[in-house]
mmCIF file of C-alpha atoms in Angstrom:
data_model
loop_
_atom_site.group_PDB
_atom_site.id
_atom_site.type_symbol
_atom_site.label_atom_id
_atom_site.label_comp_id
_atom_site.label_asym_id
_atom_site.label_seq_id
_atom_site.Cartn_x
_atom_site.Cartn_y
_atom_site.Cartn_z
ATOM 1 C CA UNK Q 1 -68.422 39.580 10.041
ATOM 2 C CA UNK Q 2 -65.179 40.724 8.395
ATOM 3 C CA UNK Q 3 -62.025 39.094 9.741
ATOM 4 C CA UNK Q 4 -60.468 42.491 10.584
ATOM 5 C CA UNK Q 5 -63.465 43.450 12.726
ATOM 6 C CA UNK Q 6 -63.435 40.092 14.503
ATOM 7 C CA UNK Q 7 -59.707 40.476 15.200
ATOM 8 C CA UNK Q 8 -60.145 43.965 16.670
ATOM 9 C CA UNK Q 9 -62.946 42.778 18.954
ATOM 10 C CA UNK Q 10 -60.937 39.764 20.089
ATOM 11 C CA UNK Q 11 -57.818 41.811 20.842
ATOM 12 C CA UNK Q 12 -59.787 44.601 22.471
ATOM 13 C CA UNK Q 13 -60.984 42.075 25.050
ATOM 14 C CA UNK Q 14 -57.545 40.524 25.455
ATOM 15 C CA UNK Q 15 -55.951 43.898 26.172
ATOM 16 C CA UNK Q 16 -58.613 44.843 28.717
ATOM 17 C CA UNK Q 17 -58.066 41.517 30.478
ATOM 18 C CA UNK Q 18 -54.274 41.911 30.257
ATOM 19 C CA UNK Q 19 -54.514 45.390 31.768
ATOM 20 C CA UNK Q 20 -56.481 44.021 34.707
ATOM 21 C CA UNK Q 21 -54.128 41.078 35.131
ATOM 22 C CA UNK Q 22 -51.115 43.411 35.313
ATOM 23 C CA UNK Q 23 -52.866 45.435 38.019
ATOM 24 C CA UNK Q 24 -53.673 42.258 39.957
ATOM 25 C CA UNK Q 25 -50.086 40.982 39.785
ATOM 26 C CA UNK Q 26 -48.541 44.290 40.834
ATOM 27 C CA UNK Q 27 -51.037 44.816 43.643
ATOM 28 C CA UNK Q 28 -50.384 41.396 45.161
ATOM 29 C CA UNK Q 29 -46.602 41.630 44.666
ATOM 30 C CA UNK Q 30 -46.450 44.995 46.391
ATOM 31 C CA UNK Q 31 -48.536 43.808 49.333
ATOM 32 C CA UNK Q 32 -46.404 40.649 49.600
ATOM 33 C CA UNK Q 33 -43.245 42.779 49.663
ATOM 34 C CA UNK Q 34 -44.446 44.289 52.945
ATOM 35 C CA UNK Q 35 -44.357 40.879 54.678
ATOM 36 C CA UNK Q 36 -41.095 40.454 56.660
ATOM 37 C CA UNK Q 37 -38.792 37.887 55.071
ATOM 38 C CA UNK Q 38 -35.124 37.214 54.385
ATOM 39 C CA UNK Q 39 -33.297 39.304 51.772
ATOM 40 C CA UNK Q 40 -33.172 36.491 49.189
ATOM 41 C CA UNK Q 41 -36.937 36.120 49.007
ATOM 42 C CA UNK Q 42 -37.503 39.882 49.127
ATOM 43 C CA UNK Q 43 -35.232 40.330 46.109
ATOM 44 C CA UNK Q 44 -36.810 37.385 44.283
ATOM 45 C CA UNK Q 45 -40.380 38.644 44.598
ATOM 46 C CA UNK Q 46 -39.948 41.566 42.229
ATOM 47 C CA UNK Q 47 -38.780 39.229 39.488
ATOM 48 C CA UNK Q 48 -42.221 37.566 39.555
ATOM 49 C CA UNK Q 49 -44.201 40.235 37.605
ATOM 50 C CA UNK Q 50 -41.453 40.321 34.973
ATOM 51 C CA UNK Q 51 -41.361 36.534 34.661
ATOM 52 C CA UNK Q 52 -45.145 36.270 34.469
ATOM 53 C CA UNK Q 53 -45.335 38.777 31.612
ATOM 54 C CA UNK Q 54 -42.133 37.644 29.883
ATOM 55 C CA UNK Q 55 -40.580 41.127 30.135
ATOM 56 C CA UNK Q 56 -37.473 40.430 32.218
ATOM 57 C CA UNK Q 57 -35.122 40.922 29.266
ATOM 58 C CA UNK Q 58 -36.515 44.294 28.060
ATOM 59 C CA UNK Q 59 -36.654 45.484 31.682
ATOM 60 C CA UNK Q 60 -32.979 44.645 32.148
ATOM 61 C CA UNK Q 61 -32.111 46.655 29.070
ATOM 62 C CA UNK Q 62 -33.578 49.827 30.567
ATOM 63 C CA UNK Q 63 -33.218 49.495 34.339
ATOM 64 C CA UNK Q 64 -30.032 48.833 36.292
ATOM 65 C CA UNK Q 65 -31.642 46.686 39.006
ATOM 66 C CA UNK Q 66 -34.844 44.827 39.774
ATOM 67 C CA UNK Q 67 -36.569 46.627 42.633
ATOM 68 C CA UNK Q 68 -40.030 47.835 43.626
ATOM 69 C CA UNK Q 69 -39.762 51.320 42.150
ATOM 70 C CA UNK Q 70 -38.456 50.143 38.785
ATOM 71 C CA UNK Q 71 -40.868 47.233 38.342
ATOM 72 C CA UNK Q 72 -43.908 49.250 39.425
ATOM 73 C CA UNK Q 73 -43.036 52.041 37.005
ATOM 74 C CA UNK Q 74 -42.211 49.655 34.143
ATOM 75 C CA UNK Q 75 -45.294 47.463 34.565
ATOM 76 C CA UNK Q 76 -47.810 50.205 35.371
ATOM 77 C CA UNK Q 77 -47.097 53.443 33.555
ATOM 78 C CA UNK Q 78 -44.238 52.906 31.087
ATOM 79 C CA UNK Q 79 -45.662 53.658 27.601
ATOM 80 C CA UNK Q 80 -42.689 51.921 25.967
ATOM 81 C CA UNK Q 81 -43.483 48.600 27.657
ATOM 82 C CA UNK Q 82 -46.216 46.906 25.556
ATOM 83 C CA UNK Q 83 -47.300 44.868 28.596
ATOM 84 C CA UNK Q 84 -47.746 47.841 30.946
ATOM 85 C CA UNK Q 85 -51.177 48.880 32.170
ATOM 86 C CA UNK Q 86 -51.112 52.133 30.231
ATOM 87 C CA UNK Q 87 -49.966 50.405 27.011
ATOM 88 C CA UNK Q 88 -52.708 47.768 27.290
ATOM 89 C CA UNK Q 89 -55.308 50.511 27.828
ATOM 90 C CA UNK Q 90 -54.023 52.321 24.737
ATOM 91 C CA UNK Q 91 -54.129 49.154 22.629
ATOM 92 C CA UNK Q 92 -57.641 48.303 23.855
ATOM 93 C CA UNK Q 93 -58.828 51.802 22.921
ATOM 94 C CA UNK Q 94 -57.255 51.617 19.462
ATOM 95 C CA UNK Q 95 -59.000 48.332 18.776
ATOM 96 C CA UNK Q 96 -62.288 49.645 20.168
ATOM 97 C CA UNK Q 97 -62.089 52.773 18.011
ATOM 98 C CA UNK Q 98 -61.630 50.590 14.932
ATOM 99 C CA UNK Q 99 -64.901 48.762 15.694
ATOM 100 C CA UNK Q 100 -67.066 51.595 17.038
ATOM 101 C CA UNK Q 101 -69.930 50.350 14.896
ATOM 102 C CA UNK Q 102 -69.775 46.852 16.402
ATOM 103 C CA UNK Q 103 -69.739 47.766 20.098
ATOM 104 C CA UNK Q 104 -72.193 49.732 22.211
ATOM 105 C CA UNK Q 105 -71.652 53.355 23.190
ATOM 106 C CA UNK Q 106 -71.330 52.284 26.832
ATOM 107 C CA UNK Q 107 -68.463 49.916 25.985
ATOM 108 C CA UNK Q 108 -66.660 52.637 24.058
ATOM 109 C CA UNK Q 109 -67.138 55.211 26.821
ATOM 110 C CA UNK Q 110 -65.611 52.923 29.459
ATOM 111 C CA UNK Q 111 -62.534 52.108 27.360
ATOM 112 C CA UNK Q 112 -62.023 55.681 26.167
ATOM 113 C CA UNK Q 113 -62.384 57.223 29.633
ATOM 114 C CA UNK Q 114 -60.012 54.626 31.097
ATOM 115 C CA UNK Q 115 -57.342 55.447 28.531
ATOM 116 C CA UNK Q 116 -57.711 59.209 28.977
ATOM 117 C CA UNK Q 117 -57.326 58.923 32.752
ATOM 118 C CA UNK Q 118 -54.308 56.633 32.516
ATOM 119 C CA UNK Q 119 -52.700 58.919 29.951
ATOM 120 C CA UNK Q 120 -52.687 61.700 32.535
ATOM 121 C CA UNK Q 121 -50.832 59.461 34.997
ATOM 122 C CA UNK Q 122 -48.271 58.123 32.528
ATOM 123 C CA UNK Q 123 -46.082 61.215 32.749
ATOM 124 C CA UNK Q 124 -46.257 61.471 36.535
ATOM 125 C CA UNK Q 125 -44.451 59.632 39.306
ATOM 126 C CA UNK Q 126 -47.156 58.577 41.781
ATOM 127 C CA UNK Q 127 -46.222 57.250 45.190
ATOM 128 C CA UNK Q 128 -46.930 53.753 46.417
ATOM 129 C CA UNK Q 129 -50.237 54.743 48.021
ATOM 130 C CA UNK Q 130 -51.519 56.203 44.760
ATOM 131 C CA UNK Q 131 -50.342 53.154 42.843
ATOM 132 C CA UNK Q 132 -52.324 50.842 45.123
ATOM 133 C CA UNK Q 133 -55.378 53.002 44.516
ATOM 134 C CA UNK Q 134 -54.608 52.883 40.788
ATOM 135 C CA UNK Q 135 -54.532 49.079 40.762
ATOM 136 C CA UNK Q 136 -57.943 48.898 42.438
ATOM 137 C CA UNK Q 137 -59.290 51.472 39.978
ATOM 138 C CA UNK Q 138 -57.979 49.521 36.965
ATOM 139 C CA UNK Q 139 -59.647 46.351 38.217
ATOM 140 C CA UNK Q 140 -62.896 48.244 38.719
ATOM 141 C CA UNK Q 141 -62.715 49.667 35.183
ATOM 142 C CA UNK Q 142 -62.181 46.194 33.766
ATOM 143 C CA UNK Q 143 -65.142 44.875 35.748
ATOM 144 C CA UNK Q 144 -67.199 47.813 34.507
ATOM 145 C CA UNK Q 145 -66.280 47.073 30.898
ATOM 146 C CA UNK Q 146 -67.319 43.444 31.193
ATOM 147 C CA UNK Q 147 -70.491 44.488 33.002
ATOM 148 C CA UNK Q 148 -71.613 46.931 30.310
ATOM 149 C CA UNK Q 149 -70.654 44.382 27.652
ATOM 150 C CA UNK Q 150 -72.912 41.720 29.164
ATOM 151 C CA UNK Q 151 -75.594 44.274 29.949
ATOM 152 C CA UNK Q 152 -75.748 46.151 26.634
ATOM 153 C CA UNK Q 153 -74.252 44.074 23.791
ATOM 154 C CA UNK Q 154 -76.320 42.083 21.317
ATOM 155 C CA UNK Q 155 -75.505 38.358 21.512
ATOM 156 C CA UNK Q 156 -74.063 38.281 18.009
ATOM 157 C CA UNK Q 157 -70.648 37.345 16.596
ATOM 158 C CA UNK Q 158 -69.122 40.570 17.954
ATOM 159 C CA UNK Q 159 -70.096 39.588 21.493
ATOM 160 C CA UNK Q 160 -68.695 36.091 21.098
ATOM 161 C CA UNK Q 161 -65.329 37.205 19.713
ATOM 162 C CA UNK Q 162 -65.047 39.662 22.591
ATOM 163 C CA UNK Q 163 -65.713 36.906 25.127
ATOM 164 C CA UNK Q 164 -63.334 34.525 23.375
ATOM 165 C CA UNK Q 165 -60.482 37.001 23.805
ATOM 166 C CA UNK Q 166 -61.297 37.388 27.497
ATOM 167 C CA UNK Q 167 -61.194 33.670 28.312
ATOM 168 C CA UNK Q 168 -58.056 32.862 26.312
ATOM 169 C CA UNK Q 169 -56.151 35.745 27.897
ATOM 170 C CA UNK Q 170 -57.428 34.844 31.359
ATOM 171 C CA UNK Q 171 -56.395 31.190 31.090
ATOM 172 C CA UNK Q 172 -52.935 32.188 29.902
ATOM 173 C CA UNK Q 173 -52.475 34.567 32.822
ATOM 174 C CA UNK Q 174 -53.707 32.140 35.502
ATOM 175 C CA UNK Q 175 -51.293 29.474 34.270
ATOM 176 C CA UNK Q 176 -48.401 31.965 34.346
ATOM 177 C CA UNK Q 177 -49.173 33.133 37.879
ATOM 178 C CA UNK Q 178 -49.389 29.582 39.217
ATOM 179 C CA UNK Q 179 -46.198 28.526 37.440
ATOM 180 C CA UNK Q 180 -44.194 31.489 38.729
ATOM 181 C CA UNK Q 181 -45.151 30.754 42.333
ATOM 182 C CA UNK Q 182 -44.467 27.044 42.044
ATOM 183 C CA UNK Q 183 -41.265 27.248 40.009
ATOM 184 C CA UNK Q 184 -39.668 30.688 40.339
ATOM 185 C CA UNK Q 185 -40.703 31.468 43.918
ATOM 186 C CA UNK Q 186 -40.271 27.906 45.147
ATOM 187 C CA UNK Q 187 -38.903 28.281 48.677
ATOM 188 C CA UNK Q 188 -36.035 26.354 50.157
ATOM 189 C CA UNK Q 189 -36.868 23.047 51.850
ATOM 190 C CA UNK Q 190 -36.878 24.599 55.300
ATOM 191 C CA UNK Q 191 -39.328 27.292 54.150
ATOM 192 C CA UNK Q 192 -41.938 24.891 52.726
ATOM 193 C CA UNK Q 193 -45.060 25.121 54.867
ATOM 194 C CA UNK Q 194 -43.724 28.157 56.684
ATOM 195 C CA UNK Q 195 -45.267 31.598 57.074
ATOM 196 C CA UNK Q 196 -43.742 33.066 53.906
ATOM 197 C CA UNK Q 197 -44.774 30.040 51.836
ATOM 198 C CA UNK Q 198 -48.312 30.333 53.210
ATOM 199 C CA UNK Q 199 -48.543 34.035 52.399
ATOM 200 C CA UNK Q 200 -47.221 33.462 48.877
ATOM 201 C CA UNK Q 201 -49.854 30.824 48.151
ATOM 202 C CA UNK Q 202 -52.501 33.101 49.653
ATOM 203 C CA UNK Q 203 -51.204 35.866 47.374
ATOM 204 C CA UNK Q 204 -51.626 33.590 44.349
ATOM 205 C CA UNK Q 205 -55.261 33.036 45.334
ATOM 206 C CA UNK Q 206 -55.867 36.749 45.863
ATOM 207 C CA UNK Q 207 -54.284 37.606 42.511
ATOM 208 C CA UNK Q 208 -57.055 35.654 40.767
ATOM 209 C CA UNK Q 209 -59.820 36.609 43.245
ATOM 210 C CA UNK Q 210 -60.007 33.040 44.526
ATOM 211 C CA UNK Q 211 -59.109 33.351 48.224
ATOM 212 C CA UNK Q 212 -62.709 33.265 49.448
ATOM 213 C CA UNK Q 213 -63.557 30.530 46.943
ATOM 214 C CA UNK Q 214 -60.720 28.399 48.322
ATOM 215 C CA UNK Q 215 -62.031 28.776 51.865
ATOM 216 C CA UNK Q 216 -65.551 27.914 50.738
ATOM 217 C CA UNK Q 217 -64.507 24.825 48.767
ATOM 218 C CA UNK Q 218 -61.813 23.317 51.026
ATOM 219 C CA UNK Q 219 -62.359 24.814 54.497
ATOM 220 C CA UNK Q 220 -58.750 23.923 55.252
ATOM 221 C CA UNK Q 221 -55.269 25.401 55.478
ATOM 222 C CA UNK Q 222 -53.808 26.538 52.183
ATOM 223 C CA UNK Q 223 -51.759 23.812 50.489
ATOM 224 C CA UNK Q 224 -50.062 23.806 47.056
ATOM 225 C CA UNK Q 225 -51.946 20.718 45.870
ATOM 226 C CA UNK Q 226 -55.363 22.184 46.654
ATOM 227 C CA UNK Q 227 -54.512 25.628 45.276
ATOM 228 C CA UNK Q 228 -53.398 24.010 42.024
ATOM 229 C CA UNK Q 229 -56.505 21.828 41.939
ATOM 230 C CA UNK Q 230 -58.740 24.879 42.406
ATOM 231 C CA UNK Q 231 -57.009 26.951 39.714
ATOM 232 C CA UNK Q 232 -56.485 24.136 37.217
ATOM 233 C CA UNK Q 233 -59.248 21.552 37.515
ATOM 234 C CA UNK Q 234 -62.314 23.144 39.140
ATOM 235 C CA UNK Q 235 -64.936 23.973 36.514
ATOM 236 C CA UNK Q 236 -66.717 26.606 38.642
ATOM 237 C CA UNK Q 237 -63.897 29.076 39.329
ATOM 238 C CA UNK Q 238 -64.179 32.138 37.031
ATOM 239 C CA UNK Q 239 -60.426 32.443 36.488
ATOM 240 C CA UNK Q 240 -59.659 28.719 36.586
ATOM 241 C CA UNK Q 241 -58.158 26.973 33.573
ATOM 242 C CA UNK Q 242 -60.991 24.429 33.316
ATOM 243 C CA UNK Q 243 -63.786 26.996 33.195
ATOM 244 C CA UNK Q 244 -61.905 29.313 30.819
ATOM 245 C CA UNK Q 245 -61.161 26.544 28.338
ATOM 246 C CA UNK Q 246 -64.728 25.251 28.563
ATOM 247 C CA UNK Q 247 -66.043 28.719 27.706
ATOM 248 C CA UNK Q 248 -63.511 29.140 24.884
ATOM 249 C CA UNK Q 249 -64.452 25.753 23.415
ATOM 250 C CA UNK Q 250 -68.190 26.537 23.506
ATOM 251 C CA UNK Q 251 -67.643 29.945 21.888
ATOM 252 C CA UNK Q 252 -65.433 28.515 19.146
ATOM 253 C CA UNK Q 253 -67.983 25.825 18.338
ATOM 254 C CA UNK Q 254 -70.685 28.475 18.120
ATOM 255 C CA UNK Q 255 -68.838 30.901 15.842
ATOM 256 C CA UNK Q 256 -67.418 28.112 13.665
ATOM 257 C CA UNK Q 257 -70.812 26.588 12.956
ATOM 258 C CA UNK Q 258 -70.754 23.344 10.944
ATOM 259 C CA UNK Q 259 -67.274 24.056 9.576
ATOM 260 C CA UNK Q 260 -64.629 22.291 11.710
ATOM 261 C CA UNK Q 261 -61.270 23.981 12.171
ATOM 262 C CA UNK Q 262 -58.064 23.507 14.132
ATOM 263 C CA UNK Q 263 -59.026 26.083 16.766
ATOM 264 C CA UNK Q 264 -62.133 24.110 17.747
ATOM 265 C CA UNK Q 265 -60.149 20.867 17.848
ATOM 266 C CA UNK Q 266 -57.380 22.331 20.036
ATOM 267 C CA UNK Q 267 -59.811 24.006 22.433
ATOM 268 C CA UNK Q 268 -61.822 20.803 22.740
ATOM 269 C CA UNK Q 269 -58.682 18.771 23.359
ATOM 270 C CA UNK Q 270 -57.473 21.172 26.054
ATOM 271 C CA UNK Q 271 -60.878 21.259 27.735
ATOM 272 C CA UNK Q 272 -61.178 17.464 27.715
ATOM 273 C CA UNK Q 273 -57.679 17.145 29.187
ATOM 274 C CA UNK Q 274 -58.645 19.422 32.063
ATOM 275 C CA UNK Q 275 -62.036 17.780 32.532
ATOM 276 C CA UNK Q 276 -60.639 14.271 32.999
ATOM 277 C CA UNK Q 277 -57.280 15.060 34.639
ATOM 278 C CA UNK Q 278 -56.380 14.209 38.228
ATOM 279 C CA UNK Q 279 -54.251 16.544 40.338
ATOM 280 C CA UNK Q 280 -52.169 13.697 41.723
ATOM 281 C CA UNK Q 281 -51.137 12.693 38.195
ATOM 282 C CA UNK Q 282 -50.273 16.291 37.313
ATOM 283 C CA UNK Q 283 -48.083 16.688 40.396
ATOM 284 C CA UNK Q 284 -46.365 13.348 39.843
ATOM 285 C CA UNK Q 285 -45.413 14.453 36.337
ATOM 286 C CA UNK Q 286 -44.417 17.914 37.528
ATOM 287 C CA UNK Q 287 -46.701 20.932 37.851
ATOM 288 C CA UNK Q 288 -44.152 23.191 36.152
ATOM 289 C CA UNK Q 289 -43.915 20.834 33.190
ATOM 290 C CA UNK Q 290 -47.708 20.613 32.972
ATOM 291 C CA UNK Q 291 -48.147 24.389 33.021
ATOM 292 C CA UNK Q 292 -45.349 24.922 30.512
ATOM 293 C CA UNK Q 293 -47.071 22.503 28.146
ATOM 294 C CA UNK Q 294 -50.421 24.238 28.754
ATOM 295 C CA UNK Q 295 -48.932 27.633 27.900
ATOM 296 C CA UNK Q 296 -47.471 26.205 24.693
ATOM 297 C CA UNK Q 297 -50.873 24.771 23.740
ATOM 298 C CA UNK Q 298 -52.726 28.000 24.474
ATOM 299 C CA UNK Q 299 -50.219 29.872 22.333
ATOM 300 C CA UNK Q 300 -50.926 27.410 19.565
ATOM 301 C CA UNK Q 301 -54.653 27.899 20.142
ATOM 302 C CA UNK Q 302 -54.219 31.640 19.694
ATOM 303 C CA UNK Q 303 -52.387 31.009 16.432
ATOM 304 C CA UNK Q 304 -55.160 28.643 15.296
ATOM 305 C CA UNK Q 305 -57.812 31.262 16.091
ATOM 306 C CA UNK Q 306 -55.870 33.756 13.988
ATOM 307 C CA UNK Q 307 -55.559 31.305 11.089
ATOM 308 C CA UNK Q 308 -59.233 30.321 11.209
ATOM 309 C CA UNK Q 309 -60.817 33.748 11.600
ATOM 310 C CA UNK Q 310 -58.404 36.656 11.219
ATOM 311 C CA UNK Q 311 -55.794 35.743 8.601
ATOM 312 C CA UNK Q 312 -55.969 37.366 5.190
ATOM 313 C CA UNK Q 313 -58.059 35.158 2.962
ATOM 314 C CA UNK Q 314 -60.008 33.699 5.905
ATOM 315 C CA UNK Q 315 -63.128 35.364 4.527
ATOM 316 C CA UNK Q 316 -66.015 35.861 6.887
ATOM 317 C CA UNK Q 317 -65.055 35.417 10.514
ATOM 318 C CA UNK Q 318 -68.233 33.541 11.314
ATOM 319 C CA UNK Q 319 -70.982 31.890 9.390
#
C-alpha cells in the first residue's frame, strides 16, 4: 500500500473518532452545567472542553468570555476551529474521498452523508435542545461508521490502518479527559467527596461510555482511584488506555511484519507499562504527571507512525 493511501486511511479514522469525542465532551459538559453548584465551579466547567482539546488560546482570540454559548458554538459548528465537530467531519470526508478505492461504498456513504448534514447546520444557530440532539446523532454516526467498517471491509492493510487511527486517537482523548477532571477541575478540599465531585467523576465515566461498566466491575460508590484504575489499567474497557494501546501494538506488529521500527517499540513499551502498572504507584507519583507523560509518549508514537509508514521515502506502508 502506498504511504499516502495509508496516511489518508489512518487520519480518516482519527478524525471520525475526534468528531465523536468532541460530541461526548460537549454533551457531558452541558449536562454537568445544569447541576447546581457555586459560581466558581460553574465558570470553571466550560474551560474543560477547551483544555481537553488544547484550543483555549485560539478561543480566547475570537471570543470575549468563556461561557456555554461560545464554547458550544466554537467546539460544535465553527468551521474555523480545526477541532470542532464540523471541521473533523470535513477532514474525515476529505481523507475518505482521497481513498475511495480502498474503502467500501458503505463507509463512504456514512462519512459523506454525515458531512453534508453537518454542513447545513454550520451556518445556523441551533438552541441547546437541538445541540443535545446533535451530539447524540454525531455519536450514532460514528458508531455507524465503525459498524459498517467492521461489517464490510476486507481485513487488509487498509482496515488495519483505519483501526490504528481509531485506537491512538481514542487513547489520547481518554487520557485528556481524565487529566482535566483530576487536575483542572480538582475541587477544593471541602468539596472532595461531595455531590459536585461525585457528579463530575460520574460525568467522566459517561463521557467515555464507562458508567455502567464501572458499576458492573466495582459495585461501589464512585471514587477517583477506581475511576482512574478502570480508565487506565483495565484491559477490557473499550475506551481504556490499556486496551487501546494493546490494540495499537498488535496492529503495528501486524502491518510492520518482520521489519522492526520505532513505532512498534514505543507501542509495545507503552502497552507493557500499562499491563504491569499498579494504580497505587501511579497515584503516589501523581496522576497528572503520569497522564502528562502518557500524552507526550502517544504524541511521539504518532510521530513514529508517520516516520515509519507515511513519510516521503517510507516506500510501501506495509509489507
